[in-house]
Tab-separated table of C-alpha atoms and ligand atoms in Angstrom:
chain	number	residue	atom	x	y	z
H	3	UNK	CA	0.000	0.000	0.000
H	4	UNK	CA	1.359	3.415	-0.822
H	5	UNK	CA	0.575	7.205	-0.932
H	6	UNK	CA	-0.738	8.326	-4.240
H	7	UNK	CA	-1.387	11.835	-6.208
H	8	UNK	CA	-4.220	10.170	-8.802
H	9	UNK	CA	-6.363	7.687	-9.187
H	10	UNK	CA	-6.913	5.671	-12.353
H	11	UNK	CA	-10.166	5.028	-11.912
H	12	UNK	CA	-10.762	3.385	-15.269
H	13	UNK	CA	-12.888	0.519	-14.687
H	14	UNK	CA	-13.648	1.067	-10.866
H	15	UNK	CA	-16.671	1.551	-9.145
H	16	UNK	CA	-17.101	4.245	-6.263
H	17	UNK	CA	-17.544	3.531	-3.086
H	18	UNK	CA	-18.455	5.304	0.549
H	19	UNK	CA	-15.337	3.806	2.635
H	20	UNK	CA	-16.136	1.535	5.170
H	21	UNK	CA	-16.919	2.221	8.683
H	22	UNK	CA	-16.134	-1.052	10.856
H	23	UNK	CA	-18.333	-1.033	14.311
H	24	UNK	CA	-16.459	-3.684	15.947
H	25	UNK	CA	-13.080	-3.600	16.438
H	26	UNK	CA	-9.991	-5.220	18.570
H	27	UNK	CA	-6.831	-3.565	18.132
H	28	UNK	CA	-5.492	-4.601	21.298
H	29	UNK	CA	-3.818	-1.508	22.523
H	30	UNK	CA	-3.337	-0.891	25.345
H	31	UNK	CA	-1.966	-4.781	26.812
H	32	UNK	CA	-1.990	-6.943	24.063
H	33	UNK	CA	0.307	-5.050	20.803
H	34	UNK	CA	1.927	-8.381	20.322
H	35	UNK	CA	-1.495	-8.897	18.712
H	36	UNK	CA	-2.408	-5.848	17.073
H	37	UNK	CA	-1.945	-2.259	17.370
H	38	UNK	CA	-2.659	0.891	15.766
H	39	UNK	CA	-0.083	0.973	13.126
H	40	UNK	CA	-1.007	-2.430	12.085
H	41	UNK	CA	-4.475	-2.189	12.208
H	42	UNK	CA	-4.270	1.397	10.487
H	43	UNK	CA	-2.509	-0.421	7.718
H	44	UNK	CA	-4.812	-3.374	7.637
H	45	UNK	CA	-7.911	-1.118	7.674
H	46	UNK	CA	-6.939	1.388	5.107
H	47	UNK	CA	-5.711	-1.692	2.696
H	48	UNK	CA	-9.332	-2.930	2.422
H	49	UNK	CA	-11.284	-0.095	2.455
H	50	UNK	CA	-11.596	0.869	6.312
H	51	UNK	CA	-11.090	4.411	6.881
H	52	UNK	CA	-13.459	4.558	10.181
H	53	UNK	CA	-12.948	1.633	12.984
H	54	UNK	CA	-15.057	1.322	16.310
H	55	UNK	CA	-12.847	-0.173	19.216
H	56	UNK	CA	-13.685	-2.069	21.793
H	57	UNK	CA	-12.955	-1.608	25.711
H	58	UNK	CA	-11.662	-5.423	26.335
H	59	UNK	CA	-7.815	-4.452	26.839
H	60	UNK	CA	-5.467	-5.343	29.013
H	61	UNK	CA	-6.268	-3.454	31.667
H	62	UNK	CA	-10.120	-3.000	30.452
H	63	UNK	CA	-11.086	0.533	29.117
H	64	UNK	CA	-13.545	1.242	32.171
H	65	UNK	CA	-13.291	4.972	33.319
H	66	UNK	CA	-13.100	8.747	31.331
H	67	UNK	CA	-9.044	8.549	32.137
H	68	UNK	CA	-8.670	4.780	30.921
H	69	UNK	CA	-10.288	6.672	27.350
H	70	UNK	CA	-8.035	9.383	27.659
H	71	UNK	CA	-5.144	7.555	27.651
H	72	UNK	CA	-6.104	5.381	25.248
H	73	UNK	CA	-6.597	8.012	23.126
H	74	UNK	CA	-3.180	9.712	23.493
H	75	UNK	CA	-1.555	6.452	22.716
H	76	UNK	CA	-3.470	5.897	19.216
H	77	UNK	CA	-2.749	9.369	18.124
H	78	UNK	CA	0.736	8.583	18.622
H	79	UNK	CA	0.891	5.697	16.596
H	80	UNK	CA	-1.501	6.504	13.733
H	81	UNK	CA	0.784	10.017	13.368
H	82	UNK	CA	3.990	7.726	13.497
H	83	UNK	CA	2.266	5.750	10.395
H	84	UNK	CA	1.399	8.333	8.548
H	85	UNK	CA	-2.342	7.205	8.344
H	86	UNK	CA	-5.418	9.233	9.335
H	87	UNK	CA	-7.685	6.614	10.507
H	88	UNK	CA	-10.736	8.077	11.973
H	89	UNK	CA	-12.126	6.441	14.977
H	90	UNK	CA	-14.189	5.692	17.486
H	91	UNK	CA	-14.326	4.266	21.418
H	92	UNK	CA	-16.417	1.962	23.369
H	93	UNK	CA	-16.433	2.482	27.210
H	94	UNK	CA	-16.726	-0.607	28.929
H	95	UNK	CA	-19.456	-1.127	31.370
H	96	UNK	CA	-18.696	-2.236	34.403
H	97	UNK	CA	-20.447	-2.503	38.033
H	98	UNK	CA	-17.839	-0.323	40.136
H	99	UNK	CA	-17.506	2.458	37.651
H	100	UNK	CA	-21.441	2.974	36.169
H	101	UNK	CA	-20.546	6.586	37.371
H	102	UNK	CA	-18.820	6.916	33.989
H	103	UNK	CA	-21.385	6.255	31.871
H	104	UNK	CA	-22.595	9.814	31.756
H	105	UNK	CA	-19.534	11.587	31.975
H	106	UNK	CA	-18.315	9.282	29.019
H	107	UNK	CA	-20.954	10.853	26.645
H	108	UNK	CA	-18.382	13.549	25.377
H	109	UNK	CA	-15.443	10.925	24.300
H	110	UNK	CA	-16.540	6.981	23.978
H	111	UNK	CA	-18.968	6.488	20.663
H	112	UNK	CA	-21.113	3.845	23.185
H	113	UNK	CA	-21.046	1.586	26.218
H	114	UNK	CA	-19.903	-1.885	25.333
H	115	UNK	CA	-21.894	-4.583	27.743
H	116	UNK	CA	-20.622	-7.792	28.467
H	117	UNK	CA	-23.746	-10.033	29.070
H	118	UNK	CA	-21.402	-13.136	28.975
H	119	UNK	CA	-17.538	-13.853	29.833
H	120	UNK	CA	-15.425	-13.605	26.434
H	121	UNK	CA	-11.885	-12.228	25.727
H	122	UNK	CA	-11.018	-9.831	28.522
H	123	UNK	CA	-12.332	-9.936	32.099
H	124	UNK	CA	-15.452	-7.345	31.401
H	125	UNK	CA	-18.913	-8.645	32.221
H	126	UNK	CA	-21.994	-7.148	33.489
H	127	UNK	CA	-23.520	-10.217	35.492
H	128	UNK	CA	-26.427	-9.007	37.821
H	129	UNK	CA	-29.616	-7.885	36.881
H	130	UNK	CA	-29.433	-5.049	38.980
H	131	UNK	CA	-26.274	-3.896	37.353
H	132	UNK	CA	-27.481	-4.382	33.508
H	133	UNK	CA	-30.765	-2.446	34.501
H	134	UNK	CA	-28.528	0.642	35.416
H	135	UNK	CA	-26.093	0.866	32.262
H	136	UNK	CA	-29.228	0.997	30.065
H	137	UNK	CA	-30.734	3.487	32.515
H	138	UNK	CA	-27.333	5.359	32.694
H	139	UNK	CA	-27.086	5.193	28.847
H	140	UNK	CA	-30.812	6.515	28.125
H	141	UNK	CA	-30.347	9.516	30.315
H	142	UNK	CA	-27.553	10.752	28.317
H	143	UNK	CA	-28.752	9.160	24.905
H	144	UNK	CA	-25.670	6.766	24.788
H	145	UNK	CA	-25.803	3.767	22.472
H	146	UNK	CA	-25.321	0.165	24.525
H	147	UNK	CA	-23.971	-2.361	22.746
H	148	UNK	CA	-24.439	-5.743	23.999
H	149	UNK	CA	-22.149	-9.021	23.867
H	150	UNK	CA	-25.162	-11.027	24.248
H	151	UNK	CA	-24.476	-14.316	25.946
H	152	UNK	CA	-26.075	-15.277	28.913
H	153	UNK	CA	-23.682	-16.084	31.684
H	154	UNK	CA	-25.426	-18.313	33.444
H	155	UNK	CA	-26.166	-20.529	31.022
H	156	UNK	CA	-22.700	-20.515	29.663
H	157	UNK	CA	-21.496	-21.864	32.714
H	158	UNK	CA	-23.887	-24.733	33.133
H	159	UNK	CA	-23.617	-25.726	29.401
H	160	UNK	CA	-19.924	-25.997	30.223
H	161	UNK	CA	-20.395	-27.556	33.376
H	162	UNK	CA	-22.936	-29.951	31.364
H	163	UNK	CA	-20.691	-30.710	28.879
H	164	UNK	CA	-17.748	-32.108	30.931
H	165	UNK	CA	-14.308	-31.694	29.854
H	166	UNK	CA	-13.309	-31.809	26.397
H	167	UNK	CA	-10.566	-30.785	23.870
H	168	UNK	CA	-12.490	-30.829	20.797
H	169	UNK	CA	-13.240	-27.544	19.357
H	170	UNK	CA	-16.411	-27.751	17.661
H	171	UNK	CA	-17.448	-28.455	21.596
H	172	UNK	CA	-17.287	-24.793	21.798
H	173	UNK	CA	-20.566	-23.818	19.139
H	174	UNK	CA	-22.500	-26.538	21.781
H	175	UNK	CA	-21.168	-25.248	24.994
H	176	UNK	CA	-21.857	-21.570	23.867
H	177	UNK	CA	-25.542	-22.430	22.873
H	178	UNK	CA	-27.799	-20.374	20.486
H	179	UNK	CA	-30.074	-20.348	24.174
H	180	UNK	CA	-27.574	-18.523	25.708
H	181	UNK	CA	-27.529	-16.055	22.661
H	182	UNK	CA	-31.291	-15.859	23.021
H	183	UNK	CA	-32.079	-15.617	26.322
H	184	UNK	CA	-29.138	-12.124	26.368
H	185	UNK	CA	-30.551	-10.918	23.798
H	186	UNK	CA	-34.364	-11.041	24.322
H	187	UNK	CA	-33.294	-9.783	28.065
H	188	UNK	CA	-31.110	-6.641	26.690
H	189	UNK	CA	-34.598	-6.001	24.489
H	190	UNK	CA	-36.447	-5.540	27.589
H	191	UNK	CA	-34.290	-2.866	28.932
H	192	UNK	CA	-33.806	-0.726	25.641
H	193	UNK	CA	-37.578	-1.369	25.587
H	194	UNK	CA	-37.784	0.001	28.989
H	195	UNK	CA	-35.641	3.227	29.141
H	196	UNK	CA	-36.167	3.689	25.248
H	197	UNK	CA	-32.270	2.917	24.650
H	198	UNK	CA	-30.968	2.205	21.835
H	199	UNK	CA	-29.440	-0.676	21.873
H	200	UNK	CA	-27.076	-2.627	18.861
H	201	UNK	CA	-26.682	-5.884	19.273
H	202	UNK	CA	-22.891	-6.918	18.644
H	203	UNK	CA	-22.495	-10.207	16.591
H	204	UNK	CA	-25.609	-11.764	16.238
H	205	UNK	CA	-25.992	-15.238	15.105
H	206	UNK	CA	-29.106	-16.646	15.421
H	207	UNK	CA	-32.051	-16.811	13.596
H	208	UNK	CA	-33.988	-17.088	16.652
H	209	UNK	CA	-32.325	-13.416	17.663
H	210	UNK	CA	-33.148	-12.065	13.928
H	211	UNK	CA	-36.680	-12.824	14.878
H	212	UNK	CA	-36.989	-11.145	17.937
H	213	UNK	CA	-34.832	-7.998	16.216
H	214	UNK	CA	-37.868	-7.936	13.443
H	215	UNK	CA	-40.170	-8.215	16.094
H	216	UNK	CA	-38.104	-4.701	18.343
H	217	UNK	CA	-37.923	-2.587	15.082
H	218	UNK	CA	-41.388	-3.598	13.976
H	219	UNK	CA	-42.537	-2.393	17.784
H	220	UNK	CA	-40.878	1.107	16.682
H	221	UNK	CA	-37.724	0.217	19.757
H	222	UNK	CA	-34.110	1.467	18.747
H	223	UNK	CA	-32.976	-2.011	18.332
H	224	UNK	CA	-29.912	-2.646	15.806
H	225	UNK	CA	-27.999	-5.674	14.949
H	226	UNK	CA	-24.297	-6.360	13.736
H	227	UNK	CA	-23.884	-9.674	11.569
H	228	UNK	CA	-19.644	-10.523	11.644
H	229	UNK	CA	-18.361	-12.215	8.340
H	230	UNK	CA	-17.196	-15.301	10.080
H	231	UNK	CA	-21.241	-15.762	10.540
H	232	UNK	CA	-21.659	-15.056	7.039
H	233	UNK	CA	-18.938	-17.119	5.560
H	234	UNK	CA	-18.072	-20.038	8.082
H	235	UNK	CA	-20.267	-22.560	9.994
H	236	UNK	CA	-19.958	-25.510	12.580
H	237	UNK	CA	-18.588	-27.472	9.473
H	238	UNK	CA	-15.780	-25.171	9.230
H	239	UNK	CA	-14.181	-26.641	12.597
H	240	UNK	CA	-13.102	-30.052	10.435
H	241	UNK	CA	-10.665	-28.058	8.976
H	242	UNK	CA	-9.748	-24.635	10.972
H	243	UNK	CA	-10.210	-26.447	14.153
H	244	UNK	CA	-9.969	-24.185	17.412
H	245	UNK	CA	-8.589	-21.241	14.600
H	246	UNK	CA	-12.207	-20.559	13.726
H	247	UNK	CA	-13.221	-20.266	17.919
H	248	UNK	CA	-15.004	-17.943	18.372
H	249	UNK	CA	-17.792	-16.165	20.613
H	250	UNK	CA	-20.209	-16.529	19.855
H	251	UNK	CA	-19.216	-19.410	18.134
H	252	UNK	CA	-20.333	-20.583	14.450
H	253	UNK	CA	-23.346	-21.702	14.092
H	254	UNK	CA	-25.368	-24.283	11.683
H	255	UNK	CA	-26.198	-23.517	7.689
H	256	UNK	CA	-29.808	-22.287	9.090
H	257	UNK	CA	-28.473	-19.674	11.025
H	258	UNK	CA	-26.580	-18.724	8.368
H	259	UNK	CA	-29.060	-18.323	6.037
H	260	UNK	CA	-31.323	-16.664	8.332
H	261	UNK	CA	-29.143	-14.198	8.704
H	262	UNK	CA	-28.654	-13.649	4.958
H	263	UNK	CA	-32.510	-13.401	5.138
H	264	UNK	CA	-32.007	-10.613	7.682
H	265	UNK	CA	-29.721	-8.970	5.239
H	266	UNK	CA	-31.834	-8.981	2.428
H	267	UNK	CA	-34.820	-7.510	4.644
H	268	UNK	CA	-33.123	-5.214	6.395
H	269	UNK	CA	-33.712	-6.705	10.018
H	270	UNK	CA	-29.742	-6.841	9.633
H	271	UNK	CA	-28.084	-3.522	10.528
H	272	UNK	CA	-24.311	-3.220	10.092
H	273	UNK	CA	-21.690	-5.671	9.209
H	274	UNK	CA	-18.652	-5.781	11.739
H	275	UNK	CA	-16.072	-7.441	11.462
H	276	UNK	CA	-15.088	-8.490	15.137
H	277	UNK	CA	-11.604	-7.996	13.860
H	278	UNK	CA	-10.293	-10.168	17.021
H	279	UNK	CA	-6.457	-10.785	16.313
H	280	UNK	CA	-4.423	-13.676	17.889
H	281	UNK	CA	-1.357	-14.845	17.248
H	282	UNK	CA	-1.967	-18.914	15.381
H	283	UNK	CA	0.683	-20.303	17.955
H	284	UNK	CA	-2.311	-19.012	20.584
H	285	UNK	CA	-4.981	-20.042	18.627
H	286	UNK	CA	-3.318	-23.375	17.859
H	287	UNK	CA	-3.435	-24.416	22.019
H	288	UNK	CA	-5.390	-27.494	22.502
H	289	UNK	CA	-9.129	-26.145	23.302
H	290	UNK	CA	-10.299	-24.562	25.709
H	291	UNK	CA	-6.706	-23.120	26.349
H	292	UNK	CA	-7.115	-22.005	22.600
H	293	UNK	CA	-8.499	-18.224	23.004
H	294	UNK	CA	-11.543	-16.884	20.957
H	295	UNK	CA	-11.606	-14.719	17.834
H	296	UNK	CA	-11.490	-14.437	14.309
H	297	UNK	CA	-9.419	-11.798	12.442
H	298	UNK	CA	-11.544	-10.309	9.877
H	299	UNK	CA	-11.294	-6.304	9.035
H	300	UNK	CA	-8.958	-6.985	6.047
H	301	UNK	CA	-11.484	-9.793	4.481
H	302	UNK	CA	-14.923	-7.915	5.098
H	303	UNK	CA	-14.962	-6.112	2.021
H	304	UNK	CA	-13.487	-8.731	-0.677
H	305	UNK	CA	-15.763	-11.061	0.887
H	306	UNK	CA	-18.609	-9.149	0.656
H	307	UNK	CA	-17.829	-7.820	-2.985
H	308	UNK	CA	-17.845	-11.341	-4.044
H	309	UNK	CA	-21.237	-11.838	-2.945
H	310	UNK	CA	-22.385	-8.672	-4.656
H	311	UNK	CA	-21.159	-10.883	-7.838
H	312	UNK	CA	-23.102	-13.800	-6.705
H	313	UNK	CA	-26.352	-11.985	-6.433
H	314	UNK	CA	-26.422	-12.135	-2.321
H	315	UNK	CA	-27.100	-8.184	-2.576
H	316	UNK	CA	-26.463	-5.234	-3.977
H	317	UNK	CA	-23.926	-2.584	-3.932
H	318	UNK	CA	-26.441	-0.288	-1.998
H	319	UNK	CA	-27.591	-2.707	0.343
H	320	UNK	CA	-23.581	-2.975	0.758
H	321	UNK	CA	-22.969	0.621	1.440
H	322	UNK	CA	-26.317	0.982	4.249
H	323	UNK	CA	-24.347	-2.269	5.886
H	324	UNK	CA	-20.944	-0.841	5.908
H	325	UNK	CA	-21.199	2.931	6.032
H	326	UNK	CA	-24.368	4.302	5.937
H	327	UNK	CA	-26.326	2.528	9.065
H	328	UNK	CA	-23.260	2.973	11.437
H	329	UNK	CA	-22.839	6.688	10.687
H	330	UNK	CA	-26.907	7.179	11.923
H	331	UNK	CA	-26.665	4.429	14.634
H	332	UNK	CA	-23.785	6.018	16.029
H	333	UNK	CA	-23.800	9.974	15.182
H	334	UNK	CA	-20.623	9.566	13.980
H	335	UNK	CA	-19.774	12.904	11.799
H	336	UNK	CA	-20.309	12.399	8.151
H	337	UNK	CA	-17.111	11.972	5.959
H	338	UNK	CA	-16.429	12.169	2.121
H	339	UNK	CA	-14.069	8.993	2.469
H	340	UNK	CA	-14.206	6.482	-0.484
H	341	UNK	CA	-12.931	3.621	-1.494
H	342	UNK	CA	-12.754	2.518	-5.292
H	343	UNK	CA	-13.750	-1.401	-6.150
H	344	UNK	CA	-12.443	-3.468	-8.838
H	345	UNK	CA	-15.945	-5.848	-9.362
H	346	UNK	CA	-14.006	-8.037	-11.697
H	347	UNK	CA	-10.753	-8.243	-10.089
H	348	UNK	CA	-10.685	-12.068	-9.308
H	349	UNK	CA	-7.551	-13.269	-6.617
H	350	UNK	CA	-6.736	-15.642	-4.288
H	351	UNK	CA	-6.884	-14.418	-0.069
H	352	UNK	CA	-3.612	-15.150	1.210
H	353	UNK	CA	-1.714	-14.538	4.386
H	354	UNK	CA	1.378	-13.531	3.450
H	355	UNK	CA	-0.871	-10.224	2.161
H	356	UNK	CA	-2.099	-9.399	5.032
H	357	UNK	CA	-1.345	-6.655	7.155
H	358	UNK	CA	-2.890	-7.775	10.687
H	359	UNK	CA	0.156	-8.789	12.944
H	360	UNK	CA	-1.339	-11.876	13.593
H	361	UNK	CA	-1.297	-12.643	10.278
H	362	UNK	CA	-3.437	-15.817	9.294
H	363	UNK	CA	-7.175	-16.085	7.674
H	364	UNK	CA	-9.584	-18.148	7.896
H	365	UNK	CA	-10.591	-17.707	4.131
H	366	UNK	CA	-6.843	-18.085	3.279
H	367	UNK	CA	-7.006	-20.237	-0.152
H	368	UNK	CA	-10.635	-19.015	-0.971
H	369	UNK	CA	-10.534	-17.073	-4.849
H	370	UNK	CA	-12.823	-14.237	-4.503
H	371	UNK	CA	-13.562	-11.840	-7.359
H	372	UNK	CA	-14.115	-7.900	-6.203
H	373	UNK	CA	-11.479	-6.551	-4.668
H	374	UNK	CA	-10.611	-2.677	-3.114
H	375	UNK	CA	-8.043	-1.056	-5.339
H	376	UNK	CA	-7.643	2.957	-3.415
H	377	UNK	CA	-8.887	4.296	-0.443
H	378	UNK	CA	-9.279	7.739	0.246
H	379	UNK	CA	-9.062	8.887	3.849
H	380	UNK	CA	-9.475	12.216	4.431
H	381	UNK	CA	-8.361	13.352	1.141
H	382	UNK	CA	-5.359	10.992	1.269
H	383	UNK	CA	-5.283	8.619	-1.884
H	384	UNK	CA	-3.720	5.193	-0.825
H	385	UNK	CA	-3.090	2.492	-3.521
H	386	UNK	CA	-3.749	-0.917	-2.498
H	387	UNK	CA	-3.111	-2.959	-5.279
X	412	NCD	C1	-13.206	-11.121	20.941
X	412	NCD	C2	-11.745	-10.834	21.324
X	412	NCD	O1	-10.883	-11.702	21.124
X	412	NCD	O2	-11.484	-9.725	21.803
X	412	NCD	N1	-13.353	-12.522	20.676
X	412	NCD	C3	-14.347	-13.127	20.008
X	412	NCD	O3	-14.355	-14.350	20.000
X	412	NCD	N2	-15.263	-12.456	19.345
X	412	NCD	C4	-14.118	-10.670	22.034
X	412	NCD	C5	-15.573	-10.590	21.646
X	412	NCD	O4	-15.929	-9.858	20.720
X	412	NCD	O5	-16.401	-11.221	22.284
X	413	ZN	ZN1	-18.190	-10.040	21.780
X	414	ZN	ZN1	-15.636	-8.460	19.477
């Protein structure tokens, strides 16, 4: 990727530039994973020029002066790249510091809920506690976004289950209930104090359904589809084994579909890519040691391009899904960003390409035909291929 005066934009289509609503970049804690230079790189090379990051560092992002700092540290790095990736920052909820909900208004882009235990240590696990970020959050018109898993029933599934070391254990263990149950309970709330609530990875078609049923009952209700529940299911363990762990974990071919469905109605709000870098000698630990995530930000838009082709949707349904829905959900500041697509461009994903540091795919090997060829960020033209 490299800086560029003009575009030769012969054959390209225009584009909005993405906006990704789910991001990990790892910083501060984990940079052996990911950090801003990195992910700037990966981002901008596939058409991201807006990323939403997520509070599960190491230590979590729970207070005004975790934000703060975390925000010094990514200017640093993004100015030491050279890249002007625009973004955004989840606070992290948590039941000692619910104070900060309010005062966050001003710097984080939402409050990130942890319904069930996942990479990090956040979670949200009484009632009580959950009742009072969406409270919190309404009073100051703050999006929640919810990691909806239920808890409780992930420990008794797990408990249930007994030990094991076989990965596609994991999309059993982590049940669709347990997806359910979170989500129709996060519902209530936004339902009560009129929050509006986005629903981070969902993956269920029983979770579509009650999503439908929210918007058609006029509730600010959103939902965020990954790419990993778009492209991969439970069959995908046979040969990506604990690589493709993640939570929630895959789910059948009905799910998937369903949630296809939800794209094509528009029950489906955003696509995210739960960019969740680790390094494959982590990932390769025999399960559950193995930790879960999926790296994704630099495959979302090839991926999706190549359904366009195949008739999955369109290029405008595209742009609501990627840019359009997550600037309104959001109120993130509208930008003239763009990225320009080659539809025909047909090529193999490969690793040694990408610019994540952990640097592995899933999709590695798969031959998909659309690809990103410049992104402009903020008036900067950056050639890709
Ligand atoms: C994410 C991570 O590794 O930070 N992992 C994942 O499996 N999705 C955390 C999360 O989004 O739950
Ligand atoms: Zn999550
Ligand atoms: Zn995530």
């Amino acid at each position: 990727m490299k800086c560029v005066k003009t575009i030769d934009h012969q054959g390209l289509i225009e584009l909005p530039a993405l906006i990704d609503p789910h991001v990990h970049f790892r910083t501060p804690g984990e940079c052996h994973k990911e950090d801003w230079k990195s992910g700037a790189f990966a981002a901008v090379s596939s058409g991201v020029t807006m990323v939403c990051d997520m509070p599960n560092n190491k230590p979590p992002c729970m207070t005004i002066d975790a934000l703060i700092a975390k925000k010094k540290i990514i200017d640093s790095q993004l100015r030491s790249v050279g890249i002007p990736l625009r973004y955004g920052l989840y606070l992290g909820a948590d039941k000692n510091h619910l104070d900060q909900i309010e005062k966050a208004k001003e710097i984080a882009i939402g409050v990130k809920v942890y319904l069930g235990s996942t990479t990090g240590s956040l979670l949200v696990e009484s009632a009580l506690d959950l009742d009072e970020v969406f409270r919190r959050a309404a009073s100051v018109d703050m999006v929640v976004v919810v990691h909806a898993e239920d808890e409780e029933i992930l420990k008794r599934e797990k408990e249930r289950y007994g030990p094991t070391t076989d990965p596609a254990a994991h999309s059993k263990i982590r049940s669709p209930e347990a997806a359910i149950v979170a989500t129709r309970e996060a519902i209530k709330l936004a339902a009560k104090y009129q929050t509006s609530l986005y629903i981070a990875h969902l993956s269920t078609k029983e979770e579509l359904e009650l999503v439908r049923q929210a918007k058609k009952d006029g509730l600010p209700v959103y939902a965020e589809v990954t790419p990993h529940h778009l492209f991969l299911t439970v069959d995908d363990y046979a040969e990506w084994k604990s690589l493709v762990q993640a939570n929630p974990p895959l789910r059948s071919h009905e799910d998937q579909e369903a949630l296809w469905a939800g794209i094509a109605d528009g029950t489906v709000d955003t696509i995210g890519s739960d960019h969740a870098p680790h390094l494959l000698e982590e990932k390769r630990r025999p399960y559950p040691q193995s930790p879960s995530g999926i790296p994704g930000i630099e495959t979302l838009l090839p991926l999706m391009l190549d359904a366009v082709n195949q008739k999955r949707l369109s290029l405008e349904r595209l742009t609501e899904l990627t840019h359009t829905n997550a600037e309104k959900i959001f109120s993130l500041p509208p930008n003239d960003d763009r990225v320009w697509v080659d539809m025909e461009m047909k090529k193999e994903v490969r690793a040694s390409d990408l610019k994540t540091k952990c640097g592995w795919s899933p999709y590695a090997g798969r031959v998909l035909t659309g690809w990103p060829v410049y992104t402009i960020v903020n008036g900067e033209i950056f050639a890709i291929q």
